[in-house]
XYZ file of C-alpha atoms in Angstrom:
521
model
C -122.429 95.180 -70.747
C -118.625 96.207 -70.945
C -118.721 97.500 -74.067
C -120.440 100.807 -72.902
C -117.502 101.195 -71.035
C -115.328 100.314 -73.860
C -116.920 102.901 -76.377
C -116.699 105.821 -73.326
C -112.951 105.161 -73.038
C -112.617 105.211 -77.094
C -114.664 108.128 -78.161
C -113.392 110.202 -74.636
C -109.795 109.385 -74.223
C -107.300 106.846 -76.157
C -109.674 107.004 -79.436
C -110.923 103.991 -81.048
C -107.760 102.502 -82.353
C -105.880 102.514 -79.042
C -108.664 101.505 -77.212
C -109.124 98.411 -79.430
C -105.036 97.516 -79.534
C -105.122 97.275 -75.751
C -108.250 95.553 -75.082
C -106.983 92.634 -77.494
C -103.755 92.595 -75.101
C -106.135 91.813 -72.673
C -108.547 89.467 -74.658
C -105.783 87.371 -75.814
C -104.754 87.608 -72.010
C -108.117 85.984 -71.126
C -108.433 83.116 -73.612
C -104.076 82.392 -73.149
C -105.409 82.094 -69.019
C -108.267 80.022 -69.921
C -106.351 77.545 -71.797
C -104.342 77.458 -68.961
C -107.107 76.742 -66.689
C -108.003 73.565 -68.797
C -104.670 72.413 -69.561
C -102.275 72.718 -66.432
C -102.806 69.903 -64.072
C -102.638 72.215 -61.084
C -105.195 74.484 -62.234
C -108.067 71.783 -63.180
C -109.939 69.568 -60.631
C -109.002 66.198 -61.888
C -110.409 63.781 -64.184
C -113.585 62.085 -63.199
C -115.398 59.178 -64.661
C -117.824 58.387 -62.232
C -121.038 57.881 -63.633
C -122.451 60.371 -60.459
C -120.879 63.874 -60.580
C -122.155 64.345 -56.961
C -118.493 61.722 -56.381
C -116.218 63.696 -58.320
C -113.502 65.811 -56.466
C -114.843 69.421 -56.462
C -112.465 72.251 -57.658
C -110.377 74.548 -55.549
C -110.481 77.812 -54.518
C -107.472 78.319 -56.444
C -108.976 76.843 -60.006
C -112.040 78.452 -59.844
C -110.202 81.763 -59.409
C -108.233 81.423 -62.617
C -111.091 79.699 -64.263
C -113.442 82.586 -63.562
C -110.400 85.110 -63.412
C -110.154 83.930 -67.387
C -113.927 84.477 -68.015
C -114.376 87.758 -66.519
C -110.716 89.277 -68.220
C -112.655 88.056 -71.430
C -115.745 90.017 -70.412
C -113.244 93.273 -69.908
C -111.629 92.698 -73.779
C -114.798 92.113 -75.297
C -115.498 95.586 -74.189
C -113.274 97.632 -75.713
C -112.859 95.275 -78.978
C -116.424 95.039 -79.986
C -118.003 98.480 -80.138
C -114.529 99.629 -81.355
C -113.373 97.352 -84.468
C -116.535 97.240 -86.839
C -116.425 101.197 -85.909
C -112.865 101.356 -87.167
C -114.030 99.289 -90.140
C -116.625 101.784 -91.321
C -114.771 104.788 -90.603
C -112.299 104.041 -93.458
C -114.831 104.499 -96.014
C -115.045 108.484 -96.995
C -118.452 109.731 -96.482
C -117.388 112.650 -99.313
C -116.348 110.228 -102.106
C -119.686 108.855 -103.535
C -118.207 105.446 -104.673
C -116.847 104.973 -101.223
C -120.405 106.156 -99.467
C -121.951 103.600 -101.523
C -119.558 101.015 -100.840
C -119.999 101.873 -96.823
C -123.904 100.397 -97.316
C -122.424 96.939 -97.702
C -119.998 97.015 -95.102
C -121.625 95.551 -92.512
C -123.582 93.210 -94.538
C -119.777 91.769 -95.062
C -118.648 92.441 -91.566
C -121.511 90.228 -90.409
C -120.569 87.978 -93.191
C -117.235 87.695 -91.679
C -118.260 87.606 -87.887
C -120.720 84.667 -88.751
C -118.082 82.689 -90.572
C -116.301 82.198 -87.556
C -118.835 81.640 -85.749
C -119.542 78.864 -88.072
C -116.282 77.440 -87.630
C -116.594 77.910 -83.864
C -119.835 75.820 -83.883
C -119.180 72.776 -85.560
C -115.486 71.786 -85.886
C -114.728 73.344 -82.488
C -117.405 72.193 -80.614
C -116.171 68.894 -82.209
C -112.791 68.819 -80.485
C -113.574 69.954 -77.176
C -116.195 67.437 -77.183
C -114.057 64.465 -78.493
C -110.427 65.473 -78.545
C -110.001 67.972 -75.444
C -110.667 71.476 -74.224
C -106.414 72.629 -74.457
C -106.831 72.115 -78.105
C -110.180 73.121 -78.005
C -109.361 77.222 -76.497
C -106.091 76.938 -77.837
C -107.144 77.257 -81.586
C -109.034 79.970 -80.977
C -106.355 81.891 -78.398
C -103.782 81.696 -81.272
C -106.064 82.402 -83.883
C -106.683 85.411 -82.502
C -102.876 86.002 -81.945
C -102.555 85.932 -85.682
C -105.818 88.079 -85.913
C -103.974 90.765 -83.440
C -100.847 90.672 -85.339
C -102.876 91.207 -88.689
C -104.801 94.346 -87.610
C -101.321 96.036 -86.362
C -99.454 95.435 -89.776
C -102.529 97.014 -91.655
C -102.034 100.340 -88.952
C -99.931 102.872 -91.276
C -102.967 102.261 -93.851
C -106.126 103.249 -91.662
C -107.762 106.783 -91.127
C -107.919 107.618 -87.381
C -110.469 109.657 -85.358
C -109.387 111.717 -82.861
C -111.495 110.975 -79.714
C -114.125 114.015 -78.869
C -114.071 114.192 -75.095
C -116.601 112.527 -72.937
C -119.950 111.703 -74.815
C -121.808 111.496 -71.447
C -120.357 114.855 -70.351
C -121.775 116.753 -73.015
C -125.073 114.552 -73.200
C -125.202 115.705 -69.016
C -124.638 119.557 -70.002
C -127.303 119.606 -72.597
C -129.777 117.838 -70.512
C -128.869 120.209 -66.870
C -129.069 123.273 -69.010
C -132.335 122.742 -70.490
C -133.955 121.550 -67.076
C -132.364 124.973 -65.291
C -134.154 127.210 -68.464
C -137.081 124.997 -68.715
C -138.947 128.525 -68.393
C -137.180 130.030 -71.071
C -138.622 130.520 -74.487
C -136.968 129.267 -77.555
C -136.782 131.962 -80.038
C -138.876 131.067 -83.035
C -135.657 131.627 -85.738
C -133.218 128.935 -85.163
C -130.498 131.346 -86.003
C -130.755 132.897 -82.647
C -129.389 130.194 -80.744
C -126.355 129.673 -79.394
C -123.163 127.550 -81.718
C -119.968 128.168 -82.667
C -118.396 129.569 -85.837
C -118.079 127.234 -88.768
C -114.278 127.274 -88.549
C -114.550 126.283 -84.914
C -115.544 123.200 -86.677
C -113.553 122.768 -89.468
C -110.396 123.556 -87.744
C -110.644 120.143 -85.214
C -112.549 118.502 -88.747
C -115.721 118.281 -86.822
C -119.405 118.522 -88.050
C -121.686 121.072 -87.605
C -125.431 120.069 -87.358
C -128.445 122.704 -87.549
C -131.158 122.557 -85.270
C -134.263 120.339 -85.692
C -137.686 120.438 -83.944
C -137.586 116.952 -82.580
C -136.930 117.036 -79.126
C -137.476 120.686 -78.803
C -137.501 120.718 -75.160
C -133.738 120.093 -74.982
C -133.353 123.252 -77.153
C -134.024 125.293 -74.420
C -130.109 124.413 -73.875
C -128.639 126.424 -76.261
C -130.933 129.694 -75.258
C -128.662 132.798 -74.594
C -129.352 134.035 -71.395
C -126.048 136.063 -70.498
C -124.131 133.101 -68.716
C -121.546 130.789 -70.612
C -121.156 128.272 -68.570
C -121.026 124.862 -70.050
C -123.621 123.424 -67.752
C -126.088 126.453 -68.678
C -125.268 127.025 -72.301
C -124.477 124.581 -75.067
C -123.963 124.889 -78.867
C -126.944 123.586 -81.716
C -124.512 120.806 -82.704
C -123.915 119.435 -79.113
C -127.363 119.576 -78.851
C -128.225 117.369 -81.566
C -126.088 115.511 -80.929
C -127.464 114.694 -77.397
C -130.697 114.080 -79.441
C -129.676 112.073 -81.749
C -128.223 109.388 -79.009
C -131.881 110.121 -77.085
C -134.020 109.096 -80.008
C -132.355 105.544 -80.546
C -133.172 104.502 -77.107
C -136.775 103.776 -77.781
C -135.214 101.679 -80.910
C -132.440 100.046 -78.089
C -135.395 98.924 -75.947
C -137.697 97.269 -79.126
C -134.102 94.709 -79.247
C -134.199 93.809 -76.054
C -137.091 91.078 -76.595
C -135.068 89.693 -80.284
C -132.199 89.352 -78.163
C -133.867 87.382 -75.921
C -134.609 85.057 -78.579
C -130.870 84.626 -79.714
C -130.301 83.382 -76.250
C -131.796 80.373 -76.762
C -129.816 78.974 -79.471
C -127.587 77.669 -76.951
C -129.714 77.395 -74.065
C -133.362 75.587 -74.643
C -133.153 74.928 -78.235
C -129.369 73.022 -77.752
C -131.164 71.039 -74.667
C -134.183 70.137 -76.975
C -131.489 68.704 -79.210
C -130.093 66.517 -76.051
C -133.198 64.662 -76.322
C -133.357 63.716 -79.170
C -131.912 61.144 -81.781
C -128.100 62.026 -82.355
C -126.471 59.218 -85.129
C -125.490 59.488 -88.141
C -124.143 56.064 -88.589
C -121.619 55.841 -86.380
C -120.923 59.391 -85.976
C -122.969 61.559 -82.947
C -123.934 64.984 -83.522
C -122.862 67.406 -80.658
C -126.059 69.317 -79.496
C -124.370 72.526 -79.649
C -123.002 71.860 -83.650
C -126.796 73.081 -84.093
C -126.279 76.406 -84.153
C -124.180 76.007 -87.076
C -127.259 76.278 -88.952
C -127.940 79.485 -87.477
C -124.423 80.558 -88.847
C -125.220 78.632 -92.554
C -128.413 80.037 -92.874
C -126.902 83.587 -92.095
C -123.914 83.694 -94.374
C -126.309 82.553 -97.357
C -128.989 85.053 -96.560
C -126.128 87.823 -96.305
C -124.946 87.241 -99.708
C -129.083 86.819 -100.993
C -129.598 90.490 -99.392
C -126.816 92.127 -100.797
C -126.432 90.771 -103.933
C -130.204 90.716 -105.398
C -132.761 91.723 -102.604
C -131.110 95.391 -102.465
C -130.766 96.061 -106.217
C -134.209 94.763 -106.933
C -135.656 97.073 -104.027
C -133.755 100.139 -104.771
C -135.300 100.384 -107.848
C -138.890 99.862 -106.327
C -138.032 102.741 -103.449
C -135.409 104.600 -104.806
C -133.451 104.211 -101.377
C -129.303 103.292 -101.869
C -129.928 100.542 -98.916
C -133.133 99.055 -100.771
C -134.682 99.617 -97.857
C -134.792 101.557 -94.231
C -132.768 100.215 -91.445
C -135.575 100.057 -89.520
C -137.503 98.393 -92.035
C -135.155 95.774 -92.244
C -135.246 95.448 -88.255
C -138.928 95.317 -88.619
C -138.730 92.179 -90.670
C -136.545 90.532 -88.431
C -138.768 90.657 -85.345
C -141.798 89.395 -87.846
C -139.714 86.438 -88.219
C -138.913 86.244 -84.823
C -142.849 85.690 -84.296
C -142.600 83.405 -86.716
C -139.821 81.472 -85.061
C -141.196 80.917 -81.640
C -144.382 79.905 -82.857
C -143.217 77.008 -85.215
C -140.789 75.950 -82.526
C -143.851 75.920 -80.334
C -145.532 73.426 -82.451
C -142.660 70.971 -82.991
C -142.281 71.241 -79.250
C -145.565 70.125 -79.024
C -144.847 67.040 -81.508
C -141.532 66.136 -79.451
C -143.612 66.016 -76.441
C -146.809 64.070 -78.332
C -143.760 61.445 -79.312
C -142.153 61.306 -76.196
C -145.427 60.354 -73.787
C -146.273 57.806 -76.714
C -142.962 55.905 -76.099
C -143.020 56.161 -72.108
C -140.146 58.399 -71.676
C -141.628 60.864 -69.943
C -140.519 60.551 -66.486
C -137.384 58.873 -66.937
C -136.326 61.322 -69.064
C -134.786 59.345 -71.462
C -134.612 59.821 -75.276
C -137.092 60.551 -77.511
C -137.272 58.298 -81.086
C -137.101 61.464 -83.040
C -133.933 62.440 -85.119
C -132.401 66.037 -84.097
C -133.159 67.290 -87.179
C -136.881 68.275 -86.580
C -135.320 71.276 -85.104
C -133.619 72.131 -87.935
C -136.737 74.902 -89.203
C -136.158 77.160 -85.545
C -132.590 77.013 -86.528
C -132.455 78.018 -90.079
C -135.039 80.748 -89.330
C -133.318 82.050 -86.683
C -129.859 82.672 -89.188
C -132.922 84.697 -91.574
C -134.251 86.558 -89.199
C -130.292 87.705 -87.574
C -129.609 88.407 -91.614
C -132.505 91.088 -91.425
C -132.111 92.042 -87.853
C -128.666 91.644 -86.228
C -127.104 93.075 -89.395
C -129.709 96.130 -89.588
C -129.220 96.464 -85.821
C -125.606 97.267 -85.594
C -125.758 99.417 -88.693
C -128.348 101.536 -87.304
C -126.658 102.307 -84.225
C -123.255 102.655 -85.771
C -125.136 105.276 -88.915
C -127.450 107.531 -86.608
C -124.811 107.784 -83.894
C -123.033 111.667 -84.087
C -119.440 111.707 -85.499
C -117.842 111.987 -81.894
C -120.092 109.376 -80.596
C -120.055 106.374 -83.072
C -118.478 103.917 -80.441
C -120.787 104.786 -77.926
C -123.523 104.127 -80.966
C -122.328 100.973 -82.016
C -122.235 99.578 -78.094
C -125.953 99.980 -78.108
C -126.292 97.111 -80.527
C -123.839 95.098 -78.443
C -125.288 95.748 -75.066
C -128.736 94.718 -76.169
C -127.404 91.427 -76.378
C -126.367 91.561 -73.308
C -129.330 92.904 -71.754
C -130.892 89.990 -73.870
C -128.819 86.951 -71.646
C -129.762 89.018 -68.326
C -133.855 88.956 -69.466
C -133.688 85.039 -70.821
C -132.319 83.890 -67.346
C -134.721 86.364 -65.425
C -137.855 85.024 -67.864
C -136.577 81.327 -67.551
C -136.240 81.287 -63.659
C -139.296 83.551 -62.748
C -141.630 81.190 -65.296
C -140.588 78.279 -64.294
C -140.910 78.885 -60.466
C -144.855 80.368 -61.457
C -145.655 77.288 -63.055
C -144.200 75.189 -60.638
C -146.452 76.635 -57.986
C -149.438 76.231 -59.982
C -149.158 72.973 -61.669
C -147.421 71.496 -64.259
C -144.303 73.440 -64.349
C -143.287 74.794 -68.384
C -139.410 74.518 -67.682
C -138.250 71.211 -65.496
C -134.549 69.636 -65.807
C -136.217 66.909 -67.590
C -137.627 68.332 -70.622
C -139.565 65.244 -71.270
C -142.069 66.432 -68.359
C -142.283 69.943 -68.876
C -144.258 72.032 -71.384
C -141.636 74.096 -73.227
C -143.998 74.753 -76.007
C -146.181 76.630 -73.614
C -143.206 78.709 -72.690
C -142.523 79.151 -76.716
C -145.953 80.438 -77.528
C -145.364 82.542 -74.371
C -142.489 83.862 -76.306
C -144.132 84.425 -79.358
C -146.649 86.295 -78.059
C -143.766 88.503 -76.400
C -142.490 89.135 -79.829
C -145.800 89.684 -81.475
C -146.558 92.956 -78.796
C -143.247 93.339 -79.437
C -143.738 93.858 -83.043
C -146.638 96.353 -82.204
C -144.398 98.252 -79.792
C -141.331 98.588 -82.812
C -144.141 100.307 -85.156
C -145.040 102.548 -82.738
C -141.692 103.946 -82.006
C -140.279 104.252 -85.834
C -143.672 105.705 -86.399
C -142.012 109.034 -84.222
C -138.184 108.741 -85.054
C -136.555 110.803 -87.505
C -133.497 109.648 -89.435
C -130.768 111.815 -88.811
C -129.647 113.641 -91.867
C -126.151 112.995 -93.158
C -123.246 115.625 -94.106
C -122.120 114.422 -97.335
C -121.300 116.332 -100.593
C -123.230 113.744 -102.116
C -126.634 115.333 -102.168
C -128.838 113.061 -104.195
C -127.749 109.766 -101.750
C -128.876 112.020 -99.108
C -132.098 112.845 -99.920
C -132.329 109.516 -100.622
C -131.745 108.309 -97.823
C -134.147 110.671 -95.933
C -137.134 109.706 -97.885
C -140.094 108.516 -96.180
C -139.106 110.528 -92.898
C -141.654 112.697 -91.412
C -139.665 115.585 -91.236
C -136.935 116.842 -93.819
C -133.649 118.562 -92.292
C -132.793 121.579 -93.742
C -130.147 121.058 -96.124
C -129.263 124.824 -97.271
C -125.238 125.136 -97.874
C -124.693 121.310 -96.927
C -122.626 121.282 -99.990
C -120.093 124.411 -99.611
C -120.195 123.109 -95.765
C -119.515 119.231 -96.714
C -116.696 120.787 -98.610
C -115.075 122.772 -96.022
C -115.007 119.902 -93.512
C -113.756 117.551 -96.365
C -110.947 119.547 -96.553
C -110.355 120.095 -92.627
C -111.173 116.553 -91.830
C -108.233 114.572 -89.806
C -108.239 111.534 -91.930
C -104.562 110.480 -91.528
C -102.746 108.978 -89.137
């Protein structure tokens, strides 16, 4: 949830760049404590070996302050790094040079690319060593890769474009919304040109955009009414307006993510303790549980390079759109698949559960004769359906977020995940104590006993009114239009929206804020 606080403090105060340097002070701060935490004798509860944890010496006050003190400082970095860097990324690409506009509609395709490839590495030769070699070597590969990682970013700094933060998104989101409810009698003249905004060079001057007014949301209009009194909570300009709208509209979209995201929380929750059950060998060799969501990763980075490289040329020349398709029609296919997902998982759940009350392992929980790799469809699925969804998601949020607000945009598609973990626990615990009261309960300790593919069908039904839900709300958002001097990507990029923003003297305007725009350092 920290990065909404992250994204304030970027697009308000220090600006995105700052924001991010000093948050990875204090994310390399985290993972340097929690390496600590596992390495120094004095800060871990000693080694145990007894077979019954209940035996082994409990840790101190004292380690599980640092321990958690490591966790929680991670918490606070990953706030202002994560709805700050990919922002940064996409900001260096000129929205007024065509190549470079085009070249922005595969950035996060490769940024994804790139996020997944670590995460590859993460979940199979790290999880390795902290399994077999230790967990000093196992946090501190990844606290001095990200040293390096640091130390790359600054040396690339005299090369980047900066943007100068706005002031505080929520201030002016709070204006718009108090001034419309105080003139909610007031009529909104029927010519647009009657309402209140500032002089194009107003704009141009700080290298700011100016957006005309739209009929979505007309309500909020009602803010930028004259009515004799200028003050800030009673009158607001046509661009601050829409730009308050714009951030409104997505949050319909925000909520349809919450359900996917509860879905990526159990790659390494259920679906890793499915694996724990289940036949591990490869000759002499045992498979960590967790290396499973490797094929997550796998099937991700191939269905990346798949999208970009064939599915979006052969589409754009079926629809004419530069992306191939919508963002939202990409997002739309990923929660089909998430349907998908839950439901084969509930019928290999099903099998696992057939197998294990044939072999008499039920109650004693012990392991089922089946090899790991039966779960190997839920996984590889799951890396397809974050290819459609996770990559459309952050894109989305980053693209129809207003100039001054892209961090607090992008955050959106980081919180949901968030929101995601708080909603799987919440689901997990309030299902399992239901069923436990009446009957068989779905989720037990020993999964042997329980019915976890009556919890996955649960799910998949979840997702399906999900699904239903998602249709309803794109079927009422409109696609925010784009200043850009190049015209033709724009309109575009706007067809199939219900409503078409004016676009009269986009150009000469595009031009003028080309030329004003703060691109250097």
């Amino acid at each position: 949830m920290t990065p909404i606080l992250g994204a304030y403090i970027a697009d308000a105060h220090l600006g995105r760049y700052w924001t991010f340097v000093i948050a990875s002070a204090i994310y390399l701060s985290g993972m340097s404590l929690l390496t600590l935490a596992v390495s120094v004798p004095g800060l871990k509860p000693p080694h145990c070996v007894d077979a019954n944890a209940v035996d082994c010496k409990k840790a101190s006050t004292l380690q599980l302050a640092v321990f958690y003190g490591a966790l929680y400082t991670l918490a606070v970095g990953t706030g202002g790094t994560k709805p700050n860097i990919s922002t940064i990324g996409a900001d260096q690409f000129d929205d007024f040079e065509p190549k470079e506009k085009a070249h922005k509609l595969s950035f996060f395709n490769w940024w994804m690319f790139s996020i997944f490839f670590g995460t590859l590495f993460a979940n199979t030769i790290l999880v390795y060593i902290q399994d077999n070699v230790g967990w000093t070597l196992g946090y501190g590969l990844p606290a001095l890769g990200l040293a390096i990682s640091i130390l790359i970013f600054l040396a690339g700094t005299p090369f980047y474009r900066h943007r100068v933060p706005a002031g505080s998104p929520f201030t002016r989101m709070a204006r718009v919304i108090v001034a419309a409810i105080r003139k909610w009698r007031v009529l909104i003249p029927t010519d647009p040109k009657e309402l209140y905004e500032l002089d194009l060079e107003e704009y141009t001057k700080k290298g700011k955009f100016r957006i005309d007014s739209t009929p979505t949301l007309r309500f909020l209009n009602k803010a930028c009414v004259k009515t004799g009194s200028t003050n800030p909570w009673m009158l607001c300009s046509v661009t601050q307006v829409e730009e308050t709208k714009q951030m409104l509209r997505m949050l319909p979209i925000l909520i349809t993510t919450f359900v996917p995201s509860i879905m990526v929380a159990q790659i390494n929750t259920l679906f890793v303790k499915q694996g724990t059950t289940l036949h591990r060998h490869i000759g002499s060799f045992k498979i960590p549980p967790a290396s499973l969501a490797g094929f997550v990763t796998i099937s991700m980075l191939v269905c990346v390079v798949l999208y970009d490289r064939f599915f979006v040329k052969i589409m754009k020349r079926w629809t004419k759109n530069p992306r191939g398709i919508t963002l939202l029609q990409r997002m739309g296919i990923g929660m089909v698949l998430h349907v998908i997902i839950m439901t084969i998982a509930s019928f290999i759940e099903r099998y696992r559960l057939r197998v294990a009350k044939d072999h008499g392992v039920v109650e004693n929980g012990n392991q089922v004769p089946l090899t790991i790799f039966i779960l190997l469809p839920q996984f590889l699925l799951m890396g397809t359906a974050d290819a459609f969804l996770e990559v459309a998601k952050i894109e989305f949020f980053y693209d129809q977020a207003p100039e001054s607000m892209k961090s607090l945009g992008t955050s959106y598609s980081t919180t949901t995940l968030g929101v995601g973990n708080f909603l799987s626990s919440f689901l997990l615990s309030t299902v399992s104590n239901i069923t436990k009261k009446h009957g068989h309960g779905w989720v037990l300790n020993n999964l042997n006993a329980s019915h976890l593919d009556y919890y996955y069908a649960f799910f998949a039904v979840l997702n399906f009114l999900n699904v239903i839900f998602f249709l309803v709300m794109i079927r009422f958002y409109v696609y925010k239009a784009e200043v850009s001097n190049s015209m033709e990507a724009l309109r575009e990029e706007l067809e199939g929206s219900r409503y078409r923003v004016p676009v009269s003297n986009q150009v000469e305007l595009a031009k003028d804020v080309a030329k004003s725009q703060v691109d250097s350092t």
